[in-house]
mmCIF file of C-alpha atoms and ligand atoms in Angstrom:
data_model
loop_
_atom_site.group_PDB
_atom_site.id
_atom_site.type_symbol
_atom_site.label_atom_id
_atom_site.label_comp_id
_atom_site.label_asym_id
_atom_site.label_seq_id
_atom_site.Cartn_x
_atom_site.Cartn_y
_atom_site.Cartn_z
ATOM 1 C CA UNK A 1 -0.509 -0.197 0.072
ATOM 2 C CA UNK A 2 0.914 3.198 -0.701
ATOM 3 C CA UNK A 3 0.856 5.949 1.887
ATOM 4 C CA UNK A 4 0.513 9.451 1.276
ATOM 5 C CA UNK A 5 2.595 11.734 3.674
ATOM 6 C CA UNK A 6 0.171 14.025 5.687
ATOM 7 C CA UNK A 7 1.321 16.732 7.495
ATOM 8 C CA UNK A 8 -0.356 19.248 9.979
ATOM 9 C CA UNK A 9 2.496 22.170 9.981
ATOM 10 C CA UNK A 10 -0.172 24.757 10.921
ATOM 11 C CA UNK A 11 -1.267 22.460 14.282
ATOM 12 C CA UNK A 12 1.425 23.439 17.349
ATOM 13 C CA UNK A 13 2.071 21.896 20.433
ATOM 14 C CA UNK A 14 2.558 24.101 23.639
ATOM 15 C CA UNK A 15 3.596 22.201 27.170
ATOM 16 C CA UNK A 16 2.739 24.470 29.861
ATOM 17 C CA UNK A 17 5.864 24.556 32.660
ATOM 18 C CA UNK A 18 6.758 21.001 31.720
ATOM 19 C CA UNK A 19 8.835 19.678 34.699
ATOM 20 C CA UNK A 20 10.672 16.244 33.205
ATOM 21 C CA UNK A 21 12.775 16.779 30.148
ATOM 22 C CA UNK A 22 12.135 12.892 29.692
ATOM 23 C CA UNK A 23 8.661 13.802 28.839
ATOM 24 C CA UNK A 24 9.353 16.801 26.187
ATOM 25 C CA UNK A 25 11.733 13.813 24.187
ATOM 26 C CA UNK A 26 8.048 11.588 24.197
ATOM 27 C CA UNK A 27 6.249 14.551 23.360
ATOM 28 C CA UNK A 28 8.600 15.858 20.453
ATOM 29 C CA UNK A 29 8.586 12.215 19.128
ATOM 30 C CA UNK A 30 4.651 11.610 18.955
ATOM 31 C CA UNK A 31 4.573 15.494 17.585
ATOM 32 C CA UNK A 32 6.471 13.777 14.593
ATOM 33 C CA UNK A 33 5.228 10.731 14.572
ATOM 34 C CA UNK A 34 1.741 12.320 14.057
ATOM 35 C CA UNK A 35 2.327 14.974 11.717
ATOM 36 C CA UNK A 36 2.089 17.958 13.754
ATOM 37 C CA UNK A 37 4.465 20.839 13.322
ATOM 38 C CA UNK A 38 5.707 22.662 15.827
ATOM 39 C CA UNK A 39 6.760 22.331 19.852
ATOM 40 C CA UNK A 40 6.933 25.314 21.916
ATOM 41 C CA UNK A 41 7.475 25.157 25.463
ATOM 42 C CA UNK A 42 6.527 27.859 28.095
ATOM 43 C CA UNK A 43 8.932 27.897 31.045
ATOM 44 C CA UNK A 44 9.857 24.557 31.186
ATOM 45 C CA UNK A 45 11.635 23.277 34.698
ATOM 46 C CA UNK A 46 14.314 21.146 33.399
ATOM 47 C CA UNK A 47 14.742 21.425 28.782
ATOM 48 C CA UNK A 48 18.242 19.561 29.181
ATOM 49 C CA UNK A 49 18.072 18.682 25.006
ATOM 50 C CA UNK A 50 20.349 15.812 25.706
ATOM 51 C CA UNK A 51 17.877 13.659 27.813
ATOM 52 C CA UNK A 52 15.004 15.410 24.959
ATOM 53 C CA UNK A 53 16.867 14.221 22.218
ATOM 54 C CA UNK A 54 17.906 10.672 23.625
ATOM 55 C CA UNK A 55 14.692 10.155 23.837
ATOM 56 C CA UNK A 56 12.617 11.281 21.172
ATOM 57 C CA UNK A 57 14.453 9.277 18.593
ATOM 58 C CA UNK A 58 16.404 10.945 15.420
ATOM 59 C CA UNK A 59 13.200 11.291 13.509
ATOM 60 C CA UNK A 60 12.974 14.242 15.534
ATOM 61 C CA UNK A 61 15.545 16.276 15.450
ATOM 62 C CA UNK A 62 14.503 18.709 12.860
ATOM 63 C CA UNK A 63 11.475 19.864 15.086
ATOM 64 C CA UNK A 64 13.936 19.921 18.409
ATOM 65 C CA UNK A 65 15.852 22.098 16.534
ATOM 66 C CA UNK A 66 12.623 24.467 15.928
ATOM 67 C CA UNK A 67 11.867 24.022 19.529
ATOM 68 C CA UNK A 68 11.328 27.709 20.950
ATOM 69 C CA UNK A 69 10.600 28.571 24.813
ATOM 70 C CA UNK A 70 7.917 31.259 25.004
ATOM 71 C CA UNK A 71 8.394 33.354 28.371
ATOM 72 C CA UNK A 72 4.677 32.692 29.513
ATOM 73 C CA UNK A 73 1.063 31.375 28.045
ATOM 74 C CA UNK A 74 0.021 34.395 26.522
ATOM 75 C CA UNK A 75 3.512 35.692 24.342
ATOM 76 C CA UNK A 76 3.079 31.656 23.226
ATOM 77 C CA UNK A 77 0.070 31.846 21.716
ATOM 78 C CA UNK A 78 -0.079 35.344 20.177
ATOM 79 C CA UNK A 79 -0.797 34.506 16.421
ATOM 80 C CA UNK A 80 -2.296 31.919 16.815
ATOM 81 C CA UNK A 81 -5.978 31.731 15.556
ATOM 82 C CA UNK A 82 -7.775 28.890 17.478
ATOM 83 C CA UNK A 83 -6.212 27.738 20.904
ATOM 84 C CA UNK A 84 -7.719 24.657 22.506
ATOM 85 C CA UNK A 85 -6.379 23.292 26.163
ATOM 86 C CA UNK A 86 -6.275 19.866 26.920
ATOM 87 C CA UNK A 87 -7.377 18.995 30.845
ATOM 88 C CA UNK A 88 -8.471 14.984 32.407
ATOM 89 C CA UNK A 89 -10.725 17.312 34.836
ATOM 90 C CA UNK A 90 -13.811 18.222 34.330
ATOM 91 C CA UNK A 91 -15.304 21.623 36.405
ATOM 92 C CA UNK A 92 -18.303 23.759 35.452
ATOM 93 C CA UNK A 93 -16.182 26.550 34.783
ATOM 94 C CA UNK A 94 -13.916 24.765 32.527
ATOM 95 C CA UNK A 95 -15.196 23.995 29.204
ATOM 96 C CA UNK A 96 -17.197 23.702 26.507
ATOM 97 C CA UNK A 97 -15.674 19.906 26.464
ATOM 98 C CA UNK A 98 -15.133 18.469 23.179
ATOM 99 C CA UNK A 99 -13.627 14.474 22.647
ATOM 100 C CA UNK A 100 -10.217 14.787 20.833
ATOM 101 C CA UNK A 101 -12.239 12.440 17.100
ATOM 102 C CA UNK A 102 -14.850 16.058 17.615
ATOM 103 C CA UNK A 103 -12.013 18.066 17.849
ATOM 104 C CA UNK A 104 -9.991 17.283 15.190
ATOM 105 C CA UNK A 105 -12.922 17.784 12.843
ATOM 106 C CA UNK A 106 -12.963 20.893 13.762
ATOM 107 C CA UNK A 107 -9.475 21.973 12.940
ATOM 108 C CA UNK A 108 -9.487 20.144 10.124
ATOM 109 C CA UNK A 109 -12.631 22.036 8.716
ATOM 110 C CA UNK A 110 -10.704 24.701 9.634
ATOM 111 C CA UNK A 111 -8.589 23.926 7.111
ATOM 112 C CA UNK A 112 -4.470 25.028 7.224
ATOM 113 C CA UNK A 113 -4.221 28.661 6.522
ATOM 114 C CA UNK A 114 -5.542 28.566 10.241
ATOM 115 C CA UNK A 115 -2.753 28.150 12.973
ATOM 116 C CA UNK A 116 -3.655 26.020 16.002
ATOM 117 C CA UNK A 117 -2.449 25.633 19.709
ATOM 118 C CA UNK A 118 -2.954 22.671 21.228
ATOM 119 C CA UNK A 119 -2.229 23.317 25.129
ATOM 120 C CA UNK A 120 -1.036 20.726 27.557
ATOM 121 C CA UNK A 121 -0.773 21.006 31.260
ATOM 122 C CA UNK A 122 2.406 20.789 33.562
ATOM 123 C CA UNK A 123 2.428 16.918 34.567
ATOM 124 C CA UNK A 124 1.395 16.963 38.680
ATOM 125 C CA UNK A 125 -1.184 19.796 38.567
ATOM 126 C CA UNK A 126 -2.367 20.492 34.470
ATOM 127 C CA UNK A 127 -3.262 23.198 33.274
ATOM 128 C CA UNK A 128 -4.488 26.565 35.817
ATOM 129 C CA UNK A 129 -7.814 28.214 35.818
ATOM 130 C CA UNK A 130 -6.295 31.406 34.383
ATOM 131 C CA UNK A 131 -4.840 28.845 31.664
ATOM 132 C CA UNK A 132 -7.513 27.537 29.869
ATOM 133 C CA UNK A 133 -9.344 30.971 30.307
ATOM 134 C CA UNK A 134 -6.634 31.699 27.424
ATOM 135 C CA UNK A 135 -8.391 28.882 25.523
ATOM 136 C CA UNK A 136 -10.924 29.041 22.489
ATOM 137 C CA UNK A 137 -12.001 24.722 23.732
ATOM 138 C CA UNK A 138 -11.432 22.565 25.889
ATOM 139 C CA UNK A 139 -10.657 18.690 24.921
ATOM 140 C CA UNK A 140 -10.540 16.107 27.191
ATOM 141 C CA UNK A 141 -10.013 12.750 26.177
ATOM 142 C CA UNK A 142 -12.547 9.912 27.529
ATOM 143 C CA UNK A 143 -11.539 7.297 29.972
ATOM 144 C CA UNK A 144 -12.585 4.095 31.343
ATOM 145 C CA UNK A 145 -12.568 5.227 34.955
ATOM 146 C CA UNK A 146 -13.230 8.583 35.823
ATOM 147 C CA UNK A 147 -11.235 8.077 39.331
ATOM 148 C CA UNK A 148 -7.624 7.143 36.139
ATOM 149 C CA UNK A 149 -8.484 10.150 34.233
ATOM 150 C CA UNK A 150 -5.313 11.572 34.040
ATOM 151 C CA UNK A 151 -2.767 10.701 31.186
ATOM 152 C CA UNK A 152 0.669 11.115 30.957
ATOM 153 C CA UNK A 153 1.704 14.043 28.868
ATOM 154 C CA UNK A 154 2.652 12.776 26.046
ATOM 155 C CA UNK A 155 0.382 10.095 25.181
ATOM 156 C CA UNK A 156 -2.464 12.744 25.434
ATOM 157 C CA UNK A 157 -0.722 14.608 22.591
ATOM 158 C CA UNK A 158 -0.598 10.913 20.379
ATOM 159 C CA UNK A 159 -3.962 10.684 20.877
ATOM 160 C CA UNK A 160 -5.162 14.489 19.811
ATOM 161 C CA UNK A 161 -1.996 13.973 16.857
ATOM 162 C CA UNK A 162 -3.684 10.246 16.062
ATOM 163 C CA UNK A 163 -7.541 11.753 15.583
ATOM 164 C CA UNK A 164 -5.855 14.773 14.131
ATOM 165 C CA UNK A 165 -3.774 12.417 11.570
ATOM 166 C CA UNK A 166 -7.150 9.920 10.844
ATOM 167 C CA UNK A 167 -9.529 12.979 10.787
ATOM 168 C CA UNK A 168 -7.784 15.005 7.727
ATOM 169 C CA UNK A 169 -9.897 14.287 4.511
ATOM 170 C CA UNK A 170 -11.132 17.949 4.700
ATOM 171 C CA UNK A 171 -14.660 18.593 3.306
ATOM 172 C CA UNK A 172 -13.313 20.798 0.667
ATOM 173 C CA UNK A 173 -16.089 23.797 1.659
ATOM 174 C CA UNK A 174 -14.070 26.973 2.577
ATOM 175 C CA UNK A 175 -13.667 27.827 6.156
ATOM 176 C CA UNK A 176 -16.600 29.722 7.069
ATOM 177 C CA UNK A 177 -14.657 32.789 8.191
ATOM 178 C CA UNK A 178 -10.581 33.769 9.021
ATOM 179 C CA UNK A 179 -10.261 34.459 13.348
ATOM 180 C CA UNK A 180 -8.263 37.027 14.301
ATOM 181 C CA UNK A 181 -4.933 35.853 15.996
ATOM 182 C CA UNK A 182 -5.048 35.113 19.314
ATOM 183 C CA UNK A 183 -2.861 38.672 20.531
ATOM 184 C CA UNK A 184 -5.603 40.765 19.121
ATOM 185 C CA UNK A 185 -8.360 38.577 20.831
ATOM 186 C CA UNK A 186 -7.235 39.046 24.256
ATOM 187 C CA UNK A 187 -5.877 42.712 23.245
ATOM 188 C CA UNK A 188 -9.260 43.189 22.556
ATOM 189 C CA UNK A 189 -10.634 41.410 25.882
ATOM 190 C CA UNK A 190 -8.216 43.955 28.213
ATOM 191 C CA UNK A 191 -10.043 46.531 26.169
ATOM 192 C CA UNK A 192 -14.031 45.026 27.206
ATOM 193 C CA UNK A 193 -12.691 43.793 30.586
ATOM 194 C CA UNK A 194 -11.556 47.557 31.805
ATOM 195 C CA UNK A 195 -14.468 48.986 29.726
ATOM 196 C CA UNK A 196 -17.031 47.076 31.423
ATOM 197 C CA UNK A 197 -15.323 47.598 34.827
ATOM 198 C CA UNK A 198 -15.176 51.423 34.412
ATOM 199 C CA UNK A 199 -19.138 51.230 33.736
ATOM 200 C CA UNK A 200 -19.754 48.924 37.098
ATOM 201 C CA UNK A 201 -20.692 45.954 34.764
ATOM 202 C CA UNK A 202 -18.262 43.491 36.078
ATOM 203 C CA UNK A 203 -17.437 44.019 39.777
ATOM 204 C CA UNK A 204 -14.189 44.611 41.254
ATOM 205 C CA UNK A 205 -13.584 40.838 42.340
ATOM 206 C CA UNK A 206 -12.391 38.216 40.626
ATOM 207 C CA UNK A 207 -13.273 39.996 36.603
ATOM 208 C CA UNK A 208 -11.230 37.701 34.775
ATOM 209 C CA UNK A 209 -13.782 34.941 36.265
ATOM 210 C CA UNK A 210 -16.827 37.431 35.437
ATOM 211 C CA UNK A 211 -15.514 37.698 32.022
ATOM 212 C CA UNK A 212 -15.515 34.129 31.112
ATOM 213 C CA UNK A 213 -19.779 34.326 29.980
ATOM 214 C CA UNK A 214 -18.298 36.989 26.942
ATOM 215 C CA UNK A 215 -15.320 34.696 26.264
ATOM 216 C CA UNK A 216 -18.214 31.456 26.017
ATOM 217 C CA UNK A 217 -20.705 33.486 23.738
ATOM 218 C CA UNK A 218 -17.300 34.515 21.007
ATOM 219 C CA UNK A 219 -15.839 31.217 22.026
ATOM 220 C CA UNK A 220 -18.979 29.688 20.112
ATOM 221 C CA UNK A 221 -18.960 31.685 17.442
ATOM 222 C CA UNK A 222 -15.256 32.893 16.538
ATOM 223 C CA UNK A 223 -14.079 36.514 15.902
ATOM 224 C CA UNK A 224 -12.748 38.082 12.761
ATOM 225 C CA UNK A 225 -10.295 40.806 12.884
ATOM 226 C CA UNK A 226 -13.126 43.015 12.225
ATOM 227 C CA UNK A 227 -15.351 41.599 14.851
ATOM 228 C CA UNK A 228 -12.768 42.569 17.195
ATOM 229 C CA UNK A 229 -12.023 46.409 15.839
ATOM 230 C CA UNK A 230 -16.208 46.331 15.991
ATOM 231 C CA UNK A 231 -16.286 45.657 19.867
ATOM 232 C CA UNK A 232 -13.299 48.231 20.368
ATOM 233 C CA UNK A 233 -14.384 51.023 18.790
ATOM 234 C CA UNK A 234 -18.143 50.093 21.032
ATOM 235 C CA UNK A 235 -15.292 50.199 23.923
ATOM 236 C CA UNK A 236 -14.034 53.468 22.622
ATOM 237 C CA UNK A 237 -17.829 54.677 22.168
ATOM 238 C CA UNK A 238 -18.394 54.015 25.664
ATOM 239 C CA UNK A 239 -14.857 56.043 27.211
ATOM 240 C CA UNK A 240 -16.001 58.538 24.769
ATOM 241 C CA UNK A 241 -19.628 59.080 26.528
ATOM 242 C CA UNK A 242 -18.636 58.733 29.875
ATOM 243 C CA UNK A 243 -15.635 61.461 29.622
ATOM 244 C CA UNK A 244 -18.506 63.672 27.644
ATOM 245 C CA UNK A 245 -21.600 62.698 29.249
ATOM 246 C CA UNK A 246 -23.118 62.499 25.386
ATOM 247 C CA UNK A 247 -22.753 60.572 22.568
ATOM 248 C CA UNK A 248 -19.967 61.195 19.768
ATOM 249 C CA UNK A 249 -22.275 62.276 16.618
ATOM 250 C CA UNK A 250 -20.700 61.440 13.682
ATOM 251 C CA UNK A 251 -20.536 64.463 11.067
HETATM 252 N N1 SAH B 301 -4.029 16.033 36.930
HETATM 253 C C1 SAH B 301 -3.945 16.628 36.034
HETATM 254 C C2 SAH B 301 -3.146 15.677 34.991
HETATM 255 C C3 SAH B 301 -1.995 16.067 34.224
HETATM 256 S S1 SAH B 301 -1.221 14.913 33.495
HETATM 257 C C4 SAH B 301 -5.246 17.239 35.634
HETATM 258 O O1 SAH B 301 -5.789 16.890 36.524
HETATM 259 O O2 SAH B 301 -5.385 18.060 34.009
HETATM 260 C C5 SAH B 301 -0.097 16.376 31.760
HETATM 261 C C6 SAH B 301 -1.425 16.584 30.676
HETATM 262 O O3 SAH B 301 -1.533 15.853 30.368
HETATM 263 C C7 SAH B 301 -2.192 17.530 30.944
HETATM 264 O O4 SAH B 301 -2.426 18.898 32.320
HETATM 265 C C8 SAH B 301 -3.427 17.482 30.383
HETATM 266 O O5 SAH B 301 -2.629 18.257 29.197
HETATM 267 C C9 SAH B 301 -3.312 16.283 29.538
HETATM 268 N N2 SAH B 301 -3.970 14.814 30.112
HETATM 269 C C10 SAH B 301 -3.527 14.294 30.549
HETATM 270 N N3 SAH B 301 -4.956 13.322 30.669
HETATM 271 C C11 SAH B 301 -5.596 13.708 30.071
HETATM 272 C C12 SAH B 301 -6.768 13.407 29.839
HETATM 273 N N4 SAH B 301 -7.878 12.587 30.381
HETATM 274 N N5 SAH B 301 -7.806 14.436 28.532
HETATM 275 C C13 SAH B 301 -7.110 15.218 28.395
HETATM 276 N N6 SAH B 301 -5.995 15.591 28.527
HETATM 277 C C14 SAH B 301 -4.993 15.109 29.134
#
């Protein structure tokens, strides 16, 4: 059987504060096995390249050469259009939850122009609530027993990658819209949060939590560059009215 090569260069794996170099290496191997494009590390504890390369096998050499270390998660995500978090835990403030297979189909339908980040948490405690707030969707890999829901990091990466690889039969339909990059989306959320605090719509206590209702709404619809501009225009108009006491009328 002739095997064709499938490239998922537009999909990156982001590891948040990985503790063990062995896990970075086995993850690099999984990333290459499944044809994903890039590996990004956020604040790795011990990125010992000798250990990483030793466990990753030669096929991952190129990927490891191109591997980047980001200072924090927002910086790592700034250039992506769609960000997927992963967690073993189900909690109300997390989600919306998808299975790897449903998410893989969704990502493939978005087309290769959409840069996607799959974000994985640190070995012991996983992603924090603040990390998950930077994600537009969350994938939870089902397990047989809810008491044994936590997978090994590289195995979790492998499962998401495998479903992407095997879902790779796009329908041929063009993507419904071109999403804005996360740097722009986060800047809009910061602007919106400031505006909603200024007008007393969000409480001073824990505004990040309350802003999640808006994030959930926009995560369902998706946001384009124009949508971000529209919302920031609304914020600017609200600031104008607060300052001047009357609407600014365009001539
Ligand atoms: N106790 C942590 C587990 C950390 S395992 C938690 O509750 O998330 C390290 C990482 O592997 C997790 O942060 C997640 O990115 C991934 N992972 C492990 N099990 C997973 C599962 N069942 N579904 C999705 N991701 C999982």
